[in-house]
Short mmCIF file of C-alpha atoms in Angstrom, two decimals:
data_model
loop_
_atom_site.label_atom_id
_atom_site.label_comp_id
_atom_site.label_asym_id
_atom_site.label_seq_id
_atom_site.Cartn_x
_atom_site.Cartn_y
_atom_site.Cartn_z
CA UNK A 4 0.00 0.00 0.00
CA UNK A 5 1.20 3.56 -0.62
CA UNK A 6 2.96 5.26 2.23
CA UNK A 7 0.79 7.17 4.64
CA UNK A 8 1.63 9.42 7.60
CA UNK A 9 2.31 7.45 10.75
CA UNK A 10 0.28 8.14 13.88
CA UNK A 11 2.12 8.39 17.14
CA UNK A 12 3.97 5.41 18.55
CA UNK A 13 1.78 3.45 20.98
CA UNK A 14 3.89 1.85 23.66
CA UNK A 15 2.90 0.44 27.02
CA UNK A 16 6.32 1.44 28.38
CA UNK A 17 5.73 5.01 27.19
CA UNK A 18 2.29 4.99 28.77
CA UNK A 19 3.66 3.89 32.14
CA UNK A 20 6.50 6.43 32.11
CA UNK A 21 4.22 9.23 31.03
CA UNK A 22 1.69 8.34 33.73
CA UNK A 23 4.39 8.46 36.40
CA UNK A 24 5.58 11.82 35.10
CA UNK A 25 2.08 13.22 35.20
CA UNK A 26 1.54 11.97 38.72
CA UNK A 27 4.69 13.78 39.78
CA UNK A 28 3.84 17.02 38.00
CA UNK A 29 0.36 17.13 39.46
CA UNK A 30 1.45 16.42 43.05
CA UNK A 31 0.36 12.79 42.83
CA UNK A 32 -3.17 13.66 41.75
CA UNK A 33 -4.68 10.83 39.73
CA UNK A 34 -5.64 11.88 36.22
CA UNK A 35 -8.65 10.30 34.52
CA UNK A 36 -7.72 7.45 32.20
CA UNK A 37 -9.14 9.41 29.26
CA UNK A 38 -6.68 12.28 29.78
CA UNK A 39 -3.69 9.96 29.81
CA UNK A 40 -4.91 8.21 26.66
CA UNK A 41 -5.35 11.56 24.91
CA UNK A 42 -1.72 12.41 25.60
CA UNK A 43 -0.33 9.07 24.46
CA UNK A 44 -2.85 8.43 21.66
CA UNK A 45 -3.72 11.73 19.99
CA UNK A 46 -7.06 11.78 18.21
CA UNK A 47 -6.57 10.80 14.54
CA UNK A 48 -6.58 13.77 12.21
CA UNK A 49 -9.33 14.44 9.69
CA UNK A 50 -6.92 13.63 6.85
CA UNK A 51 -6.48 10.12 8.23
CA UNK A 52 -10.23 9.51 8.50
CA UNK A 53 -10.64 9.09 4.73
CA UNK A 54 -8.47 5.98 4.46
CA UNK A 55 -10.25 2.58 4.44
CA UNK A 56 -8.16 1.26 7.34
CA UNK A 57 -8.48 4.36 9.53
CA UNK A 58 -9.82 4.52 13.07
CA UNK A 59 -12.87 6.43 11.82
CA UNK A 60 -13.70 3.75 9.26
CA UNK A 61 -13.13 0.98 11.78
CA UNK A 62 -15.39 2.63 14.35
CA UNK A 63 -18.09 3.18 11.72
CA UNK A 64 -17.91 -0.49 10.76
CA UNK A 65 -17.87 -1.86 14.31
CA UNK A 66 -20.77 0.37 15.33
CA UNK A 67 -22.83 -0.71 12.30
CA UNK A 68 -22.30 -4.43 12.81
CA UNK A 69 -25.74 -5.03 14.34
CA UNK A 70 -27.63 -3.02 11.73
CA UNK A 71 -25.86 -4.51 8.72
CA UNK A 72 -26.00 -8.07 10.07
CA UNK A 73 -29.70 -7.72 10.88
CA UNK A 74 -30.35 -6.47 7.36
CA UNK A 75 -28.59 -9.53 6.00
CA UNK A 76 -30.65 -11.78 8.25
CA UNK A 77 -33.78 -10.06 6.93
CA UNK A 78 -32.78 -10.98 3.38
CA UNK A 79 -32.24 -14.58 4.47
CA UNK A 80 -35.69 -14.70 6.05
CA UNK A 81 -37.17 -13.16 2.92
CA UNK A 82 -35.57 -15.81 0.70
CA UNK A 83 -36.82 -18.53 3.01
CA UNK A 84 -40.38 -17.18 2.85
CA UNK A 85 -40.41 -16.40 -0.86
CA UNK A 86 -38.71 -19.43 -2.39
CA UNK A 87 -40.17 -22.35 -0.45
CA UNK A 88 -43.59 -23.86 -0.99
CA UNK A 89 -45.93 -24.32 1.95
CA UNK A 90 -45.04 -28.01 2.19
CA UNK A 91 -41.32 -27.23 2.00
CA UNK A 92 -41.68 -24.65 4.75
CA UNK A 93 -43.25 -27.30 6.93
CA UNK A 94 -40.31 -29.62 6.30
CA UNK A 95 -37.86 -26.81 7.00
CA UNK A 96 -39.71 -25.94 10.20
CA UNK A 97 -39.59 -29.55 11.39
CA UNK A 98 -35.89 -29.62 10.49
CA UNK A 99 -35.35 -26.67 12.80
CA UNK A 100 -34.43 -24.12 10.15
CA UNK A 101 -36.66 -21.43 11.64
CA UNK A 102 -34.95 -21.96 14.98
CA UNK A 103 -31.63 -21.66 13.17
CA UNK A 104 -32.57 -18.23 11.81
CA UNK A 105 -33.76 -17.18 15.25
CA UNK A 106 -30.53 -18.44 16.80
CA UNK A 107 -28.57 -16.39 14.29
CA UNK A 108 -30.41 -13.29 15.48
CA UNK A 109 -29.32 -14.09 19.05
CA UNK A 110 -25.71 -14.54 17.93
CA UNK A 111 -25.80 -11.20 16.14
CA UNK A 112 -26.93 -9.64 19.41
CA UNK A 113 -24.07 -11.35 21.27
CA UNK A 114 -21.45 -10.14 18.80
CA UNK A 115 -23.03 -6.68 18.85
CA UNK A 116 -22.43 -6.51 22.59
CA UNK A 117 -18.74 -7.02 21.91
CA UNK A 118 -18.82 -4.33 19.20
CA UNK A 119 -20.36 -1.94 21.71
CA UNK A 120 -17.43 -2.62 24.05
CA UNK A 121 -15.00 -1.91 21.21
CA UNK A 122 -16.70 1.37 20.32
CA UNK A 123 -16.86 2.49 23.94
CA UNK A 124 -13.15 1.74 24.29
CA UNK A 125 -12.36 3.77 21.18
CA UNK A 126 -14.42 6.69 22.44
CA UNK A 127 -12.41 6.61 25.67
CA UNK A 128 -9.15 6.28 23.77
CA UNK A 129 -9.66 8.85 21.01
CA UNK A 130 -12.89 10.69 21.76
CA UNK A 131 -14.45 9.32 18.57
CA UNK A 132 -18.11 8.41 19.16
CA UNK A 133 -19.85 5.44 17.51
CA UNK A 134 -21.48 6.19 14.15
CA UNK A 135 -24.21 3.57 13.65
CA UNK A 136 -25.87 5.51 10.81
CA UNK A 137 -22.71 6.12 8.76
CA UNK A 138 -22.56 4.81 5.20
CA UNK A 139 -18.87 3.90 5.53
CA UNK A 140 -19.33 0.58 7.35
CA UNK A 141 -17.56 -2.50 6.05
CA UNK A 142 -19.16 -5.64 7.46
CA UNK A 143 -16.68 -7.94 5.74
CA UNK A 144 -13.71 -6.37 7.53
CA UNK A 145 -15.48 -6.62 10.88
CA UNK A 146 -16.10 -10.33 10.36
CA UNK A 147 -12.52 -10.86 9.24
CA UNK A 148 -11.35 -9.10 12.39
CA UNK A 149 -13.35 -11.51 14.55
CA UNK A 150 -11.60 -14.44 12.87
CA UNK A 151 -8.22 -12.75 13.31
CA UNK A 152 -9.02 -12.22 16.97
CA UNK A 153 -9.64 -15.95 17.36
CA UNK A 154 -6.42 -16.79 15.55
CA UNK A 155 -4.25 -14.52 17.67
CA UNK A 156 -5.90 -14.35 21.08
CA UNK A 157 -7.91 -17.53 21.75
CA UNK A 158 -7.17 -21.08 22.80
CA UNK A 159 -8.91 -22.21 19.61
CA UNK A 160 -6.25 -20.47 17.54
CA UNK A 161 -3.38 -22.27 19.28
CA UNK A 162 -2.79 -24.82 16.51
CA UNK A 163 -2.61 -22.21 13.75
CA UNK A 164 -0.24 -20.09 15.81
CA UNK A 165 2.03 -23.00 16.66
CA UNK A 166 2.27 -24.06 13.03
CA UNK A 167 3.42 -20.65 11.85
CA UNK A 168 5.15 -19.25 14.93
CA UNK A 169 7.34 -22.27 15.68
CA UNK A 170 9.63 -22.05 12.61
CA UNK A 171 10.12 -18.33 13.21
CA UNK A 172 10.82 -18.57 16.93
CA UNK A 173 13.21 -21.46 16.34
CA UNK A 174 15.14 -19.65 13.61
CA UNK A 175 15.48 -16.32 15.40
CA UNK A 176 18.45 -16.68 17.72
CA UNK A 177 19.70 -13.27 18.80
CA UNK A 178 20.90 -11.83 22.13
CA UNK A 179 18.24 -10.52 24.49
CA UNK A 180 17.48 -6.90 23.79
CA UNK A 181 18.05 -7.23 20.06
CA UNK A 182 15.70 -5.03 18.04
CA UNK A 183 13.02 -6.82 15.99
CA UNK A 184 10.45 -5.30 13.63
CA UNK A 185 7.23 -7.13 12.74
CA UNK A 186 5.54 -5.41 9.76
CA UNK A 187 1.91 -6.29 9.10
CA UNK A 188 1.63 -7.41 12.71
CA UNK A 189 -2.15 -7.86 12.65
CA UNK A 190 -3.34 -8.31 16.23
CA UNK A 191 0.32 -8.50 17.32
CA UNK A 192 0.39 -11.95 18.94
CA UNK A 193 3.62 -12.91 17.17
CA UNK A 194 5.18 -9.57 18.14
CA UNK A 195 4.07 -10.15 21.72
CA UNK A 196 5.59 -13.64 21.81
CA UNK A 197 8.87 -12.24 20.48
CA UNK A 198 8.86 -9.57 23.18
CA UNK A 199 8.26 -12.25 25.81
CA UNK A 200 11.51 -13.85 24.65
CA UNK A 201 13.43 -10.73 25.55
CA UNK A 202 13.60 -8.91 22.24
CA UNK A 203 12.92 -5.19 21.82
CA UNK A 204 9.97 -5.47 19.46
CA UNK A 205 8.27 -2.93 17.24
CA UNK A 206 4.98 -4.07 15.73
CA UNK A 207 3.77 -2.14 12.68
CA UNK A 208 0.17 -2.46 11.49
CA UNK A 209 -1.78 -0.28 9.08
CA UNK A 210 -5.30 -1.48 9.89
CA UNK A 211 -7.13 0.18 12.77
CA UNK A 212 -9.52 -2.78 12.73
CA UNK A 213 -6.64 -4.89 14.03
CA UNK A 214 -4.93 -2.30 16.22
CA UNK A 215 -8.07 -1.40 18.16
CA UNK A 216 -8.82 -5.02 19.03
CA UNK A 217 -5.23 -5.58 20.14
CA UNK A 218 -5.38 -2.54 22.41
CA UNK A 219 -8.66 -3.80 23.83
CA UNK A 220 -7.02 -7.15 24.65
CA UNK A 221 -4.25 -5.27 26.46
CA UNK A 222 -6.86 -3.60 28.66
CA UNK A 223 -8.51 -6.86 29.74
CA UNK A 224 -8.72 -7.70 33.43
CA UNK A 225 -8.80 -11.45 32.96
CA UNK A 226 -8.51 -14.26 30.45
CA UNK A 227 -11.69 -15.04 28.54
CA UNK A 228 -13.20 -11.66 29.35
CA UNK A 229 -15.07 -11.40 26.03
CA UNK A 230 -17.24 -13.93 24.23
CA UNK A 231 -17.76 -13.84 20.47
CA UNK A 232 -19.25 -16.09 17.78
CA UNK A 233 -16.79 -15.74 14.89
CA UNK A 234 -18.05 -18.53 12.62
CA UNK A 235 -21.73 -17.61 12.47
CA UNK A 236 -21.58 -15.55 9.29
CA UNK A 237 -20.69 -18.22 6.75
CA UNK A 238 -23.06 -21.17 6.60
CA UNK A 239 -21.29 -23.20 3.90
CA UNK A 240 -19.35 -26.36 4.80
CA UNK A 241 -20.89 -26.55 8.27
CA UNK A 242 -21.21 -30.00 9.84
CA UNK A 243 -23.61 -28.96 12.58
CA UNK A 244 -25.58 -25.85 13.44
CA UNK A 245 -24.16 -25.97 16.95
CA UNK A 246 -20.65 -25.70 15.47
CA UNK A 247 -21.71 -22.75 13.38
CA UNK A 248 -22.93 -20.77 16.37
CA UNK A 249 -20.38 -21.85 18.95
CA UNK A 250 -18.74 -19.12 20.97
CA UNK A 251 -15.06 -18.46 21.59
CA UNK A 252 -13.63 -16.56 24.55
CA UNK A 253 -10.78 -14.07 24.25
CA UNK A 254 -8.10 -13.45 25.24
CA UNK A 255 -6.47 -16.74 26.17
CA UNK A 256 -3.60 -14.68 27.64
CA UNK A 257 -3.81 -11.08 28.80
CA UNK A 258 -0.90 -9.24 27.12
CA UNK A 259 0.77 -7.31 29.92
CA UNK A 260 3.24 -5.07 28.14
CA UNK A 261 4.62 -3.00 31.01
CA UNK A 262 7.41 -5.47 31.71
CA UNK A 263 8.27 -5.94 28.02
CA UNK A 264 10.09 -3.87 25.43
CA UNK A 265 7.18 -3.53 23.00
CA UNK A 266 5.84 -0.69 20.89
CA UNK A 267 3.18 -0.41 18.21
CA UNK A 268 3.47 1.82 15.16
CA UNK A 269 0.07 2.40 13.61
CA UNK A 270 0.60 3.07 9.93
CA UNK A 271 2.04 1.92 6.64
CA UNK A 272 5.28 -0.04 6.82
CA UNK A 273 6.60 1.91 3.83
CA UNK A 274 6.21 5.10 5.85
CA UNK A 275 8.83 4.06 8.40
CA UNK A 276 12.04 6.12 8.33
CA UNK A 277 14.47 4.40 5.98
CA UNK A 278 17.32 3.91 8.44
CA UNK A 279 19.22 0.72 9.45
CA UNK A 280 17.52 0.32 12.81
CA UNK A 281 16.72 -3.35 13.39
CA UNK A 282 18.70 -6.51 14.06
CA UNK A 283 15.90 -8.61 12.58
CA UNK A 284 12.68 -8.19 10.62
CA UNK A 285 10.01 -10.89 10.76
CA UNK A 286 7.29 -11.02 8.10
CA UNK A 287 4.38 -13.44 8.54
CA UNK A 288 1.72 -13.59 5.81
CA UNK A 289 2.85 -10.12 4.78
CA UNK A 290 4.83 -9.65 1.59
CA UNK A 291 1.94 -10.64 -0.69
CA UNK A 292 -0.10 -7.75 0.72
CA UNK A 293 2.30 -5.35 -1.02
CA UNK A 294 1.09 -3.23 -3.89
CA UNK A 295 4.75 -2.81 -4.81
CA UNK A 296 6.86 -5.83 -3.91
CA UNK A 297 10.12 -4.17 -4.94
CA UNK A 298 9.49 -1.21 -2.63
CA UNK A 299 8.72 -3.60 0.22
CA UNK A 300 11.92 -5.59 -0.31
CA UNK A 301 13.98 -2.40 -0.55
CA UNK A 302 12.47 -1.06 2.68
CA UNK A 303 13.10 -4.32 4.56
CA UNK A 304 16.72 -4.17 3.43
CA UNK A 305 17.09 -0.48 4.35
CA UNK A 306 15.65 -0.96 7.84
CA UNK A 307 18.00 -3.81 8.75
CA UNK A 308 21.39 -3.21 10.28
CA UNK A 309 24.35 -4.60 8.30
CA UNK A 310 24.24 -8.38 8.64
CA UNK A 311 20.67 -8.18 9.96
CA UNK A 312 18.26 -11.10 9.63
CA UNK A 313 15.05 -11.28 7.62
CA UNK A 314 12.74 -14.18 8.43
CA UNK A 315 9.67 -14.73 6.27
CA UNK A 316 6.81 -17.21 6.31
CA UNK A 317 3.78 -16.87 4.09
CA UNK A 318 2.08 -17.51 0.76
CA UNK A 319 1.96 -15.43 -2.40
CA UNK A 320 -1.75 -14.65 -2.50
CA UNK A 321 -1.88 -11.50 -4.57
CA UNK A 322 -5.26 -10.06 -3.63
CA UNK A 323 -7.60 -9.27 -6.56
CA UNK A 324 -8.57 -5.63 -6.72
CA UNK A 325 -5.46 -4.39 -4.90
CA UNK A 326 -3.86 -3.45 -8.24
CA UNK A 327 -0.46 -4.78 -7.29
CA UNK A 328 2.26 -3.46 -9.54
CA UNK A 329 3.66 -7.00 -9.85
CA UNK A 330 2.24 -10.45 -9.05
CA UNK A 331 5.40 -12.51 -8.74
CA UNK A 332 6.08 -16.21 -8.54
CA UNK A 333 8.31 -17.57 -5.77
CA UNK A 334 11.40 -17.75 -7.96
CA UNK A 335 10.87 -14.12 -8.98
CA UNK A 336 10.50 -13.05 -5.34
CA UNK A 337 13.77 -14.79 -4.44
CA UNK A 338 15.54 -13.23 -7.43
CA UNK A 339 14.27 -9.76 -6.49
CA UNK A 340 15.28 -10.22 -2.84
CA UNK A 341 18.80 -11.29 -3.80
CA UNK A 342 19.03 -8.33 -6.15
CA UNK A 343 17.98 -6.08 -3.27
CA UNK A 344 20.96 -7.33 -1.25
CA UNK A 345 19.87 -10.45 0.64
CA UNK A 346 21.83 -13.67 1.05
CA UNK A 347 19.57 -16.67 1.64
CA UNK A 348 20.50 -19.37 4.14
CA UNK A 349 20.39 -22.83 2.61
CA UNK A 350 17.57 -25.00 3.99
CA UNK A 351 17.52 -28.79 4.29
CA UNK A 352 17.99 -30.36 0.87
CA UNK A 353 19.94 -27.42 -0.49
CA UNK A 354 16.95 -25.18 -1.23
CA UNK A 355 16.75 -21.52 -0.29
CA UNK A 356 13.23 -21.93 1.10
CA UNK A 357 11.16 -24.68 2.68
CA UNK A 358 7.44 -25.31 2.57
CA UNK A 359 5.26 -25.04 5.67
CA UNK A 360 1.69 -26.25 5.29
CA UNK A 361 -0.62 -24.08 7.37
CA UNK A 362 -4.09 -22.60 7.61
CA UNK A 363 -5.19 -19.04 8.27
CA UNK A 364 -8.29 -18.07 10.29
CA UNK A 365 -9.77 -21.48 9.53
CA UNK A 366 -12.74 -23.12 11.23
CA UNK A 367 -11.28 -26.40 12.51
CA UNK A 368 -14.74 -28.00 12.60
CA UNK A 369 -15.74 -27.12 9.04
CA UNK A 370 -16.05 -29.58 6.15
CA UNK A 371 -13.55 -27.61 4.09
CA UNK A 372 -9.86 -26.92 4.59
CA UNK A 373 -7.87 -24.23 2.81
CA UNK A 374 -4.25 -25.23 3.30
CA UNK A 375 -1.47 -22.87 2.29
CA UNK A 376 1.82 -24.32 1.16
CA UNK A 377 3.58 -21.28 2.58
CA UNK A 378 7.29 -20.69 2.10
CA UNK A 379 9.74 -20.09 4.92
CA UNK A 380 13.16 -18.53 4.56
CA UNK A 381 15.93 -16.84 6.48
CA UNK A 382 18.05 -14.25 4.70
CA UNK A 383 20.75 -11.82 5.79
CA UNK A 384 21.46 -8.30 4.65
CA UNK A 385 24.72 -8.05 2.75
#
């Protein structure tokens, strides 16, 4: 994606230090949480509100979840009423299909309660109120965010995380305190796990849909504080209605950042200052989101210190409609990376990469599996 101005760095360490400073300056008077958030997280500017991944767009989408989902349910009820004969409706009723539609309405209400929590949190954080009547809502991104939340911050997502995190954590062997950048961090679970291992981690994520949910997880009082139904919106390949409407609790772990060296940059990776800052850069399901692969490779190289490590794991799913400048095959990506100044470590069997079969935001109980044959590599800046 094209470079965009970066909002302020969001760091739990910075929040703690700033809070202590304020307490001192105000003779140990406690400031309201809102005031501290305003200082650390300035309200997004009006110029940022027009981007599809902005806080304003995310809030509009989260606050419209109930309305848009209920409209969709209305269309489903209409199709049921209009297309079935009287006898077929009786069969469907005996099957329990009417109860299924009613249950879906209850699940929408449950998820909407979570969306209300998100919007209230954002209003506290940025002073941006919910906008349930806005025309800017994107229901698809909200539903994707629920699935990402399960992947990163639930017990149900453990298998997916282990499959993709393990090769990265095993390959990254640097002294404690080494600086690590995670572009396209999503809900930042990988970045958090790296910070837990003693690295000084910077997570970079463009999407406010993801960043807001991560911040909400950081504010949780306990594990399993929120309950969501992430699989209810896609009825294909479902073995049982109960599976479709099952709930998942998040987070499985409350990310306490005060004892870690962790910061979050909210903005486009290509907008980061092009200086050799990091000992390692870790990209997970990231490089194929680039509209300009060559710019992405050049920026990864520029941000690494001499001899720095780049670890990648992911597919090459060039998203339709993103108008990527190039849609490269794996051999072309490797060629471009070597031309940019990377030396690839040889994997088992003499290859420069190795295949890791994995899923992404999958429903483990569904009748369908979408398995990526993702590629893993370790390269060094030369």
